[in-house]
């Protein structure tokens, strides 16, 4: 009988930020104390600039072992996400963000680079590859409850049940997409078209995991205080494994 053990520890650090709304959703960011956040905000106040810079960072140490199947791995990584966001001009704004992940303890296999993987091949996979890539770059319009966004962007629907950013990994999953959402009293509706998924395996991924990047998807999602509905029509290039049509309705009623 095989036993699987997993141990990990993650420490979040806030390097600097001009606006809190652009943090990568992750519980580790909350490890930064309120006084530290306040001090950083006061010393790095870019709110009056037409183009506002920010920098998010996360330090992570993870140890993982699959007993009797793969050797123990240890991955010490740091992820840095510098970006620029414009202020709103007549409802229009833009954002550009990079993502850079580096390993300072690299006794692990990152899982996305196959035979080109520079790490020890006999080790348990920890999916935090070293990578340098464009994480987000989009043009946005907001007004009268509507938000339209075109470009590489973060999409999280229904707490990432089907569509999300895999925010607990160092290399965030983002989407090349066009989305339109409307937020009313107690509900939000979102529709969109996805042309490419930029997955957590990094810019150097090859083989089957690389193929999961290419393809397209159409989606619609409505969520409210009492429930919601969704439709996800997915057609990616890796055969039937990644092609599916998913429809659902749910309620939040607890009785």
XYZ file of N, CA and C in Angstrom:
765
model
N 0.848 -1.187 0.000
C 0.000 0.000 0.000
C 0.889 1.243 0.000
N 0.590 2.156 -0.919
C 1.397 3.360 -1.046
C 0.870 4.441 -0.108
N 1.793 5.170 0.482
C 1.418 6.272 1.361
C 1.945 7.570 0.759
N 1.144 8.580 0.837
C 1.528 9.892 0.320
C 1.597 10.865 1.477
N 2.719 11.533 1.588
C 2.846 12.553 2.626
C 3.200 13.866 1.967
N 2.646 14.913 2.460
C 2.896 16.234 1.919
C 3.072 17.216 3.065
N 4.191 17.883 3.079
C 4.400 18.942 4.068
C 4.856 20.182 3.335
N 4.333 21.302 3.708
C 4.742 22.542 3.054
C 4.571 23.704 4.010
N 5.339 24.741 3.764
C 5.214 25.970 4.540
C 5.380 27.136 3.590
N 4.533 28.117 3.699
C 4.578 29.273 2.823
C 4.585 30.540 3.652
N 5.474 31.462 3.302
C 5.548 32.744 3.990
C 5.287 33.837 2.974
N 4.331 34.714 3.261
C 4.013 35.799 2.343
C 4.738 37.071 2.742
N 5.234 37.801 1.756
C 5.872 39.079 2.023
C 5.308 40.116 1.066
N 5.045 41.292 1.562
C 4.597 42.401 0.751
C 5.792 43.309 0.514
N 6.233 43.401 -0.746
C 7.396 44.230 -1.030
C 6.993 45.684 -1.199
N 5.969 45.927 -1.974
C 5.394 47.266 -2.084
C 4.157 47.173 -2.935
N 3.267 48.155 -2.789
C 2.075 48.160 -3.614
C 1.472 49.540 -3.627
N 0.965 49.932 -4.788
C 0.317 51.224 -4.887
C -1.179 51.112 -4.674
N -1.730 49.927 -4.874
C -3.165 49.746 -4.667
C -3.409 48.301 -4.283
N -4.095 48.102 -3.153
C -4.247 46.773 -2.562
C -5.072 45.847 -3.413
N -5.906 46.373 -4.300
C -6.800 45.526 -5.077
C -6.115 44.619 -6.057
N -4.809 44.810 -6.298
C -4.137 43.995 -7.293
C -3.307 42.872 -6.694
N -3.470 42.577 -5.392
C -2.754 41.444 -4.833
C -3.234 40.161 -5.476
N -2.316 39.214 -5.699
C -2.725 37.893 -6.138
C -3.513 37.237 -5.021
N -4.752 36.780 -5.288
C -5.551 36.182 -4.203
C -4.832 35.010 -3.569
N -4.484 35.156 -2.323
C -3.764 34.108 -1.612
C -3.775 34.419 -0.136
N -3.991 33.416 0.708
C -3.996 33.685 2.142
C -2.646 34.116 2.685
N -1.564 33.852 1.948
C -0.253 34.178 2.507
C -0.032 35.671 2.598
N -0.691 36.459 1.743
C -0.500 37.903 1.792
C -0.940 38.469 3.127
N -1.918 37.823 3.742
C -2.447 38.322 5.002
C -1.481 38.123 6.164
N -0.344 37.453 5.934
C 0.639 37.315 7.000
C 1.336 38.635 7.280
N 1.228 39.602 6.375
C 1.823 40.913 6.597
C 0.955 41.681 7.570
N 1.543 42.194 8.644
C 0.777 42.858 9.684
C 0.231 44.188 9.193
N -0.853 44.633 9.828
C -1.493 45.890 9.449
C -0.545 47.088 9.564
N 0.257 47.211 10.656
C 1.187 48.347 10.741
C 2.199 48.381 9.605
N 2.667 47.195 9.160
C 3.628 47.152 8.057
C 2.969 47.626 6.772
N 1.731 47.134 6.518
C 1.010 47.560 5.328
C 0.797 49.070 5.333
N 0.410 49.612 6.492
C 0.137 51.040 6.599
C 1.405 51.851 6.362
N 2.514 51.389 6.916
C 3.781 52.100 6.740
C 4.216 52.095 5.286
N 4.056 50.938 4.615
C 4.422 50.849 3.213
C 3.535 51.737 2.360
N 2.246 51.753 2.665
C 1.308 52.565 1.893
C 1.645 54.040 2.002
N 2.034 54.481 3.222
C 2.357 55.885 3.416
C 3.657 56.271 2.712
N 4.639 55.376 2.698
C 5.929 55.687 2.097
C 5.935 55.470 0.595
N 4.979 54.700 0.082
C 4.920 54.394 -1.342
C 3.545 54.759 -1.881
N 3.191 56.011 -1.764
C 1.890 56.488 -2.194
C 1.991 57.056 -3.610
N 1.468 56.294 -4.588
C 1.501 56.718 -5.976
C 0.111 57.084 -6.478
N -0.829 57.336 -5.567
C -2.229 57.490 -5.950
C -2.473 58.700 -6.845
N -1.579 59.704 -6.805
C -1.777 60.903 -7.621
C -1.153 60.784 -9.007
N -0.414 59.723 -9.256
C 0.236 59.551 -10.554
C -0.741 58.988 -11.577
N -0.667 59.422 -12.840
C -1.548 58.852 -13.868
C -1.238 57.385 -14.147
N 0.032 57.015 -13.982
C 0.437 55.611 -14.115
C 1.008 55.179 -12.776
N 0.403 54.162 -12.166
C 0.738 53.770 -10.797
C 1.523 52.454 -10.785
N 2.752 52.466 -10.248
C 3.543 51.241 -10.163
C 3.203 50.445 -8.906
N 3.432 49.154 -8.974
C 3.285 48.311 -7.792
C 4.198 47.103 -7.930
N 4.437 46.442 -6.817
C 5.265 45.240 -6.803
C 4.757 44.297 -5.725
N 4.339 43.112 -6.110
C 3.936 42.075 -5.164
C 4.993 40.987 -5.134
N 5.229 40.408 -3.960
C 6.212 39.348 -3.841
C 5.758 38.257 -2.899
N 6.223 37.050 -3.143
C 5.883 35.941 -2.255
C 7.066 34.984 -2.146
N 7.445 34.700 -0.925
C 8.523 33.757 -0.621
C 7.885 32.442 -0.180
N 8.336 31.336 -0.761
C 7.691 30.055 -0.490
C 8.745 28.966 -0.267
N 8.517 28.142 0.753
C 9.353 26.970 1.007
C 8.432 25.769 1.142
N 8.616 24.792 0.283
C 7.749 23.611 0.284
C 8.584 22.338 0.236
N 8.210 21.369 1.065
C 8.842 20.056 1.065
C 7.775 19.022 0.786
N 8.063 18.086 -0.112
C 7.044 17.113 -0.527
C 7.702 15.763 -0.835
N 6.997 14.701 -0.462
C 7.498 13.356 -0.724
C 6.339 12.416 -0.998
N 6.469 11.596 -2.028
C 5.528 10.503 -2.286
C 6.264 9.217 -1.915
N 5.936 8.680 -0.769
C 6.659 7.540 -0.210
C 6.579 6.345 -1.160
N 7.712 5.701 -1.397
C 7.854 4.519 -2.245
C 7.681 4.810 -3.736
N 7.436 6.055 -4.101
C 7.276 6.390 -5.517
C 8.307 7.400 -6.000
N 8.642 8.380 -5.167
C 9.593 9.410 -5.573
C 10.304 9.960 -4.347
N 11.528 10.461 -4.578
C 12.333 10.990 -3.487
C 11.754 12.298 -2.952
N 12.135 12.630 -1.726
C 11.698 13.882 -1.127
C 12.265 15.064 -1.906
N 11.444 16.098 -2.057
C 11.854 17.321 -2.730
C 11.738 18.508 -1.786
N 12.589 19.486 -2.025
C 12.498 20.747 -1.303
C 12.632 21.875 -2.316
N 11.644 22.755 -2.328
C 11.641 23.879 -3.255
C 11.560 25.182 -2.463
N 12.603 25.972 -2.568
C 12.580 27.322 -2.011
C 12.521 28.301 -3.168
N 11.443 29.046 -3.285
C 11.250 29.933 -4.422
C 10.776 31.306 -3.971
N 11.039 32.290 -4.810
C 10.500 33.624 -4.613
C 9.863 34.068 -5.914
N 8.665 34.605 -5.820
C 7.933 35.093 -6.985
C 7.738 36.597 -6.860
N 8.107 37.330 -7.915
C 7.972 38.784 -7.945
C 7.061 39.184 -9.101
N 6.099 40.064 -8.816
C 5.153 40.507 -9.842
C 5.121 42.035 -9.875
N 6.007 42.651 -10.666
C 5.956 44.107 -10.812
C 4.938 44.500 -11.873
N 4.322 45.655 -11.698
C 3.326 46.065 -12.667
C 3.117 47.559 -12.712
N 2.389 47.985 -13.743
C 1.979 49.362 -13.915
C 0.496 49.379 -14.248
N -0.249 50.279 -13.585
C -1.664 50.427 -13.862
C -1.990 51.900 -14.021
N -2.761 52.220 -15.053
C -3.148 53.609 -15.245
C -4.372 53.935 -14.401
N -4.548 55.203 -14.098
C -5.795 55.656 -13.501
C -6.886 55.603 -14.568
N -8.128 55.690 -14.145
C -9.246 55.642 -15.076
C -9.396 56.987 -15.784
N -9.476 56.930 -17.115
C -9.699 58.114 -17.933
C -10.980 57.909 -18.734
N -12.075 58.532 -18.268
C -13.353 58.344 -18.932
C -13.839 56.914 -18.876
N -13.444 56.196 -17.817
C -13.838 54.798 -17.670
C -12.827 53.809 -18.202
N -11.838 54.277 -18.969
C -10.825 53.393 -19.559
C -9.577 53.347 -18.673
N -8.994 52.166 -18.566
C -7.740 51.996 -17.836
C -6.993 50.815 -18.443
N -5.728 50.687 -18.075
C -4.894 49.597 -18.593
C -3.954 49.112 -17.505
N -3.516 47.884 -17.640
C -2.581 47.283 -16.681
C -1.602 46.379 -17.418
N -0.346 46.437 -16.991
C 0.700 45.524 -17.480
C 1.439 44.974 -16.272
N 1.602 43.642 -16.206
C 2.235 43.007 -15.047
C 3.112 41.843 -15.496
N 4.330 41.802 -14.991
C 5.217 40.674 -15.233
C 5.187 39.691 -14.084
N 5.785 38.540 -14.288
C 5.884 37.541 -13.223
C 7.215 36.811 -13.367
N 7.985 36.805 -12.264
C 9.328 36.245 -12.276
C 9.486 35.341 -11.057
N 9.758 34.066 -11.301
C 9.920 33.094 -10.216
C 11.330 32.520 -10.274
N 12.009 32.554 -9.136
C 13.384 32.056 -9.048
C 13.491 31.071 -7.890
N 14.340 30.055 -8.059
C 14.539 29.038 -7.020
C 15.891 29.242 -6.345
N 15.870 29.367 -5.019
C 17.120 29.430 -4.258
C 17.410 28.098 -3.570
N 16.437 27.194 -3.527
C 16.627 25.810 -3.079
C 15.949 24.931 -4.116
N 16.742 24.264 -4.952
C 16.189 23.631 -6.152
C 16.352 22.112 -6.160
N 16.148 21.490 -5.018
C 16.177 20.029 -4.939
C 14.767 19.490 -5.212
N 14.269 19.715 -6.420
C 12.915 19.295 -6.775
C 12.766 19.216 -8.295
N 11.672 18.643 -8.733
C 11.321 18.546 -10.151
C 10.073 19.386 -10.368
N 10.156 20.343 -11.280
C 9.076 21.312 -11.413
C 7.867 20.792 -12.174
N 8.027 19.698 -12.938
C 6.871 19.015 -13.506
C 6.413 19.500 -14.857
N 6.847 20.667 -15.317
C 6.320 21.181 -16.563
C 7.285 21.197 -17.725
N 8.552 20.768 -17.491
C 9.551 20.922 -18.538
C 10.086 19.594 -19.070
N 9.517 18.490 -18.603
C 9.849 17.165 -19.130
C 11.357 16.945 -19.132
N 11.907 16.480 -20.285
C 13.330 16.136 -20.324
C 14.234 17.357 -20.233
N 13.682 18.559 -20.403
C 14.479 19.774 -20.280
C 14.518 20.294 -18.858
N 13.861 19.600 -17.969
C 13.800 20.034 -16.572
C 15.206 20.063 -15.972
N 15.637 21.195 -15.422
C 16.990 21.288 -14.885
C 17.129 20.688 -13.490
N 16.018 20.286 -12.855
C 16.075 19.798 -11.493
C 16.261 18.279 -11.457
N 16.448 17.757 -10.277
C 16.680 16.327 -10.098
C 15.454 15.552 -10.562
N 15.614 14.653 -11.547
C 14.466 14.001 -12.179
C 13.825 12.945 -11.299
N 14.547 12.442 -10.286
C 13.970 11.407 -9.440
C 13.153 11.947 -8.285
N 13.061 13.233 -8.162
C 12.383 13.846 -7.031
C 10.887 14.023 -7.280
N 10.163 14.172 -6.201
C 8.738 14.462 -6.291
C 8.533 15.822 -6.947
N 7.532 15.908 -7.815
C 7.256 17.163 -8.507
C 6.638 18.195 -7.561
N 7.147 19.410 -7.617
C 6.562 20.578 -6.957
C 6.392 21.618 -8.060
N 5.170 21.989 -8.349
C 4.876 22.744 -9.565
C 5.099 24.247 -9.389
N 6.347 24.601 -9.101
C 6.762 26.002 -9.032
C 8.012 26.189 -9.887
N 7.892 26.109 -11.221
C 9.075 26.223 -12.079
C 9.640 27.633 -12.092
N 10.937 27.719 -12.337
C 11.534 29.028 -12.581
C 11.026 29.530 -13.932
N 10.569 30.774 -13.951
C 9.997 31.295 -15.190
C 10.013 32.808 -15.179
N 10.029 33.390 -16.359
C 9.923 34.834 -16.544
C 8.916 35.064 -17.653
N 7.818 35.732 -17.350
C 6.772 35.861 -18.349
C 5.867 37.052 -18.074
N 5.073 37.367 -19.072
C 4.055 38.398 -18.946
C 2.836 37.771 -18.282
N 2.463 38.286 -17.110
C 1.362 37.694 -16.361
C 0.019 38.299 -16.748
N -0.047 39.631 -16.847
C -1.270 40.307 -17.250
C -0.929 41.496 -18.145
N -1.820 41.787 -19.091
C -1.706 42.972 -19.940
C -3.063 43.171 -20.589
N -3.823 44.151 -20.079
C -5.176 44.294 -20.594
C -5.618 45.746 -20.624
N -6.635 45.987 -21.459
C -7.336 47.254 -21.528
C -8.729 47.035 -20.958
N -9.193 47.960 -20.127
C -10.454 47.776 -19.413
C -11.321 49.026 -19.523
N -12.629 48.790 -19.611
C -13.585 49.890 -19.516
C -14.606 49.552 -18.436
N -14.889 50.483 -17.531
C -15.867 50.277 -16.464
C -16.818 51.457 -16.419
N -18.114 51.151 -16.283
C -19.104 52.201 -16.162
C -20.500 51.645 -16.070
N -21.349 52.260 -15.247
C -22.762 51.878 -15.099
C -22.925 50.410 -14.698
N -21.996 49.902 -13.892
C -22.077 48.523 -13.428
C -21.419 47.522 -14.346
N -21.045 47.928 -15.567
C -20.411 47.031 -16.531
C -18.894 47.158 -16.465
N -18.202 46.037 -16.709
C -16.757 46.038 -16.866
C -16.394 45.163 -18.057
N -15.756 45.745 -19.046
C -15.271 45.013 -20.218
C -13.753 45.000 -20.182
N -13.172 43.841 -20.422
C -11.725 43.697 -20.312
C -11.230 42.830 -21.470
N -10.178 43.294 -22.150
C -9.594 42.570 -23.281
C -8.092 42.455 -23.070
N -7.569 41.229 -23.170
C -6.142 40.998 -23.021
C -5.861 39.882 -22.040
N -4.609 39.771 -21.629
C -4.197 38.738 -20.672
C -4.632 39.170 -19.274
N -5.423 38.341 -18.597
C -6.075 38.779 -17.368
C -6.299 37.620 -16.410
N -6.503 37.983 -15.147
C -6.881 37.032 -14.106
C -8.397 36.856 -14.129
N -8.866 35.590 -14.114
C -10.301 35.306 -14.062
C -10.545 34.305 -12.935
N -11.420 34.667 -12.001
C -11.791 33.775 -10.899
C -13.311 33.783 -10.795
N -13.925 32.629 -10.987
C -15.382 32.502 -10.927
C -15.770 31.460 -9.887
N -16.779 31.749 -9.080
C -17.301 30.801 -8.089
C -16.183 30.220 -7.222
N -15.352 31.094 -6.665
C -14.248 30.685 -5.790
C -13.318 29.680 -6.471
N -13.162 29.840 -7.798
C -12.240 29.031 -8.608
C -12.643 27.567 -8.700
N -13.944 27.281 -8.565
C -14.406 25.897 -8.663
C -14.083 25.289 -10.031
N -14.293 26.043 -11.119
C -13.964 25.576 -12.465
C -12.999 26.509 -13.183
N -13.103 27.792 -12.917
C -12.266 28.781 -13.587
C -11.576 29.624 -12.517
N -10.240 29.589 -12.506
C -9.521 30.324 -11.479
C -8.082 30.566 -11.861
N -7.306 31.090 -10.909
C -5.922 31.474 -11.178
C -4.894 30.563 -10.521
N -5.333 29.492 -9.857
C -4.420 28.574 -9.150
C -3.482 29.407 -8.261
N -4.077 30.299 -7.465
C -3.311 31.302 -6.746
C -2.390 30.794 -5.667
N -2.501 29.516 -5.280
C -1.612 28.991 -4.249
C -0.250 28.585 -4.804
N -0.085 28.528 -6.130
C 1.208 28.245 -6.737
C 1.906 29.558 -7.060
N 3.225 29.496 -7.257
C 4.000 30.709 -7.487
C 3.715 31.330 -8.857
N 3.554 30.497 -9.877
C 3.307 30.992 -11.227
C 1.797 31.001 -11.462
N 1.209 32.179 -11.452
C -0.241 32.301 -11.534
C -0.773 31.896 -12.910
N -1.945 31.284 -12.939
C -2.624 30.978 -14.198
C -3.456 32.184 -14.624
N -3.207 32.672 -15.837
C -3.993 33.775 -16.380
C -4.508 33.389 -17.769
N -5.346 34.256 -18.350
C -6.064 33.915 -19.574
C -5.935 35.041 -20.599
N -5.709 34.668 -21.860
C -5.831 35.619 -22.957
C -7.303 35.596 -23.361
N -8.023 36.673 -23.057
C -9.472 36.591 -23.135
C -10.106 37.954 -23.342
N -11.391 37.908 -23.701
C -12.260 39.080 -23.702
C -13.427 38.755 -22.788
N -13.663 39.586 -21.777
C -14.722 39.319 -20.802
C -15.596 40.559 -20.632
N -16.855 40.305 -20.304
C -17.810 41.363 -20.019
C -18.599 40.956 -18.790
N -18.633 41.795 -17.780
C -19.362 41.478 -16.555
C -20.258 42.645 -16.166
N -21.311 42.294 -15.455
C -22.225 43.304 -14.913
C -22.512 42.952 -13.466
N -22.359 43.921 -12.582
C -22.594 43.706 -11.164
C -23.782 44.542 -10.716
N -24.832 43.854 -10.226
C -26.013 44.527 -9.715
C -26.160 44.309 -8.230
N -27.325 44.586 -7.703
C -27.583 44.396 -6.276
C -27.685 42.909 -5.946
N -26.645 42.374 -5.332
C -26.682 40.980 -4.895
C -26.374 39.955 -5.953
N -25.961 40.370 -7.136
C -25.626 39.376 -8.161
C -24.569 39.936 -9.113
N -23.922 39.010 -9.846
C -22.944 39.388 -10.856
C -23.037 38.404 -12.013
N -23.026 38.916 -13.233
C -23.073 38.086 -14.442
C -21.814 38.346 -15.261
N -21.202 37.282 -15.760
C -19.967 37.385 -16.541
C -20.037 36.459 -17.749
N -19.676 36.969 -18.908
C -19.538 36.154 -20.114
C -18.165 36.425 -20.696
N -17.630 35.464 -21.450
C -16.310 35.684 -21.994
C -15.889 34.659 -23.017
N -14.833 35.020 -23.737
C -14.190 34.137 -24.711
C -12.713 34.049 -24.358
N -12.201 32.838 -24.209
C -10.797 32.589 -23.871
C -10.090 31.995 -25.077
N -8.972 32.600 -25.478
C -8.207 32.131 -26.628
C -6.996 31.301 -26.214
N -6.511 31.510 -24.995
C -5.332 30.781 -24.517
C -5.296 30.813 -23.005
N -4.853 29.700 -22.395
C -4.686 29.624 -20.948
C -3.195 29.557 -20.644
N -2.697 30.499 -19.885
C -1.281 30.552 -19.511
C -1.133 29.860 -18.160
N -0.801 28.598 -18.200
C -0.899 27.732 -17.034
C 0.300 27.866 -16.101
N 0.246 27.141 -14.997
C 1.241 27.278 -13.927
C 2.576 26.639 -14.267
N 2.668 25.917 -15.397
C 3.877 25.148 -15.704
C 5.011 26.002 -16.255
N 4.766 27.277 -16.514
C 5.843 28.177 -16.899
C 6.030 28.328 -18.393
N 6.791 29.343 -18.759
C 6.989 29.666 -20.167
C 7.834 28.641 -20.904
N 8.590 27.790 -20.188
C 9.442 26.788 -20.832
C 8.790 25.409 -20.897
N 7.524 25.293 -20.557
C 6.843 23.999 -20.572
C 6.793 23.440 -21.989
N 6.890 22.110 -22.092
C 6.831 21.438 -23.388
C 5.912 20.228 -23.273
N 5.662 19.571 -24.392
C 4.894 18.327 -24.388
C 3.430 18.536 -24.062
N 2.818 17.531 -23.432
C 1.375 17.578 -23.154
C 0.920 18.784 -22.350
N 1.713 19.213 -21.360
C 1.290 20.363 -20.561
C 1.337 21.652 -21.376
N 2.238 21.735 -22.354
C 2.276 22.881 -23.255
C 1.034 22.897 -24.134
N 0.601 21.717 -24.603
C -0.574 21.643 -25.466
C -1.835 22.104 -24.754
N -1.877 21.974 -23.433
C -3.042 22.422 -22.671
C -3.182 23.937 -22.665
N -2.177 24.641 -23.178
C -2.247 26.102 -23.273
C -3.098 26.548 -24.450
N -3.019 25.815 -25.559
C -3.621 26.253 -26.811
C -5.042 25.733 -26.957
N -5.926 26.573 -27.447
C -7.312 26.194 -27.660
C -8.214 27.371 -27.364
N -9.487 27.094 -27.130
C -10.418 28.176 -26.862
C -11.548 27.705 -25.959
N -12.216 28.663 -25.337
C -13.341 28.356 -24.458
C -14.307 29.532 -24.460
N -15.577 29.221 -24.330
C -16.633 30.220 -24.182
C -17.329 29.937 -22.864
N -17.606 30.978 -22.087
C -18.218 30.727 -20.786
C -19.238 31.796 -20.437
N -20.168 31.421 -19.575
C -21.140 32.344 -18.993
C -21.344 31.939 -17.551
N -21.436 32.929 -16.655
C -21.551 32.638 -15.241
C -22.399 33.706 -14.574
N -23.354 33.266 -13.770
C -24.183 34.171 -12.980
C -24.119 33.705 -11.534
N -23.768 34.585 -10.616
C -23.715 34.237 -9.200
C -24.477 35.293 -8.406
N -25.106 34.848 -7.317
C -25.888 35.752 -6.486
C -25.820 35.300 -5.043
N -26.514 35.999 -4.186
C -26.523 35.662 -2.768
C -27.242 34.348 -2.487
N -28.109 33.910 -3.402
C -28.884 32.685 -3.172
C -28.470 31.519 -4.058
N -27.592 31.744 -5.030
C -27.167 30.663 -5.906
C -26.629 31.193 -7.213
N -26.588 30.317 -8.215
C -26.060 30.747 -9.497
C -26.182 29.675 -10.558
N -25.663 30.002 -11.753
C -25.673 29.076 -12.882
C -24.449 29.351 -13.737
N -24.025 28.347 -14.499
C -22.830 28.516 -15.325
C -22.864 27.583 -16.521
N -22.087 27.963 -17.543
C -21.877 27.134 -18.734
C -20.444 27.365 -19.202
N -19.692 26.272 -19.364
C -18.302 26.334 -19.804
C -18.131 25.393 -20.995
N -17.824 25.947 -22.170
C -17.643 25.175 -23.396
C -16.170 25.233 -23.770
N -15.454 24.124 -23.599
C -13.997 24.097 -23.672
C -13.534 23.225 -24.833
N -12.581 23.735 -25.622
C -12.023 22.990 -26.752
C -10.540 23.305 -26.850
N -9.710 22.457 -26.220
C -8.265 22.632 -26.275
C -7.626 21.561 -27.157
N -6.333 21.712 -27.433
C -5.687 20.933 -28.485
C -5.235 19.549 -28.067
N -5.317 19.215 -26.790
C -4.814 17.908 -26.356
C -5.937 16.866 -26.372
N -6.553 16.671 -27.519
C -7.535 15.597 -27.710
C -8.748 15.710 -26.806
N -9.389 14.575 -26.581
C -10.628 14.545 -25.807
C -10.417 14.809 -24.327
N -9.172 14.701 -23.874
C -8.886 14.919 -22.455
C -9.294 16.315 -22.017
N -9.144 17.289 -22.898
C -9.366 18.675 -22.508
C -10.560 19.311 -23.206
N -11.422 18.514 -23.834
C -12.616 19.032 -24.494
C -13.842 18.649 -23.683
N -14.641 19.634 -23.302
C -15.811 19.328 -22.496
C -16.799 20.486 -22.538
N -18.063 20.158 -22.314
C -19.119 21.149 -22.131
C -19.717 20.915 -20.750
N -19.654 21.910 -19.907
C -20.114 21.770 -18.526
C -21.199 22.803 -18.241
N -22.324 22.333 -17.698
C -23.431 23.210 -17.330
C -23.822 22.919 -15.885
N -24.234 23.922 -15.152
C -24.595 23.689 -13.758
C -25.476 24.779 -13.183
N -26.231 24.398 -12.163
C -27.046 25.316 -11.376
C -26.834 24.940 -9.919
N -26.719 25.919 -9.035
C -26.511 25.615 -7.626
C -27.273 26.624 -6.763
N -27.495 26.246 -5.517
C -28.144 27.134 -4.578
C -27.323 27.235 -3.303
N -27.419 28.353 -2.632
C -26.746 28.562 -1.357
C -27.712 28.433 -0.186
N -28.913 27.977 -0.463
C -29.900 27.825 0.596
C -29.472 26.710 1.546
N -29.450 26.981 2.844
C -28.968 26.020 3.836
C -30.106 25.426 4.682
N -31.324 25.846 4.501
C -32.455 25.256 5.221
C -32.624 25.764 6.637
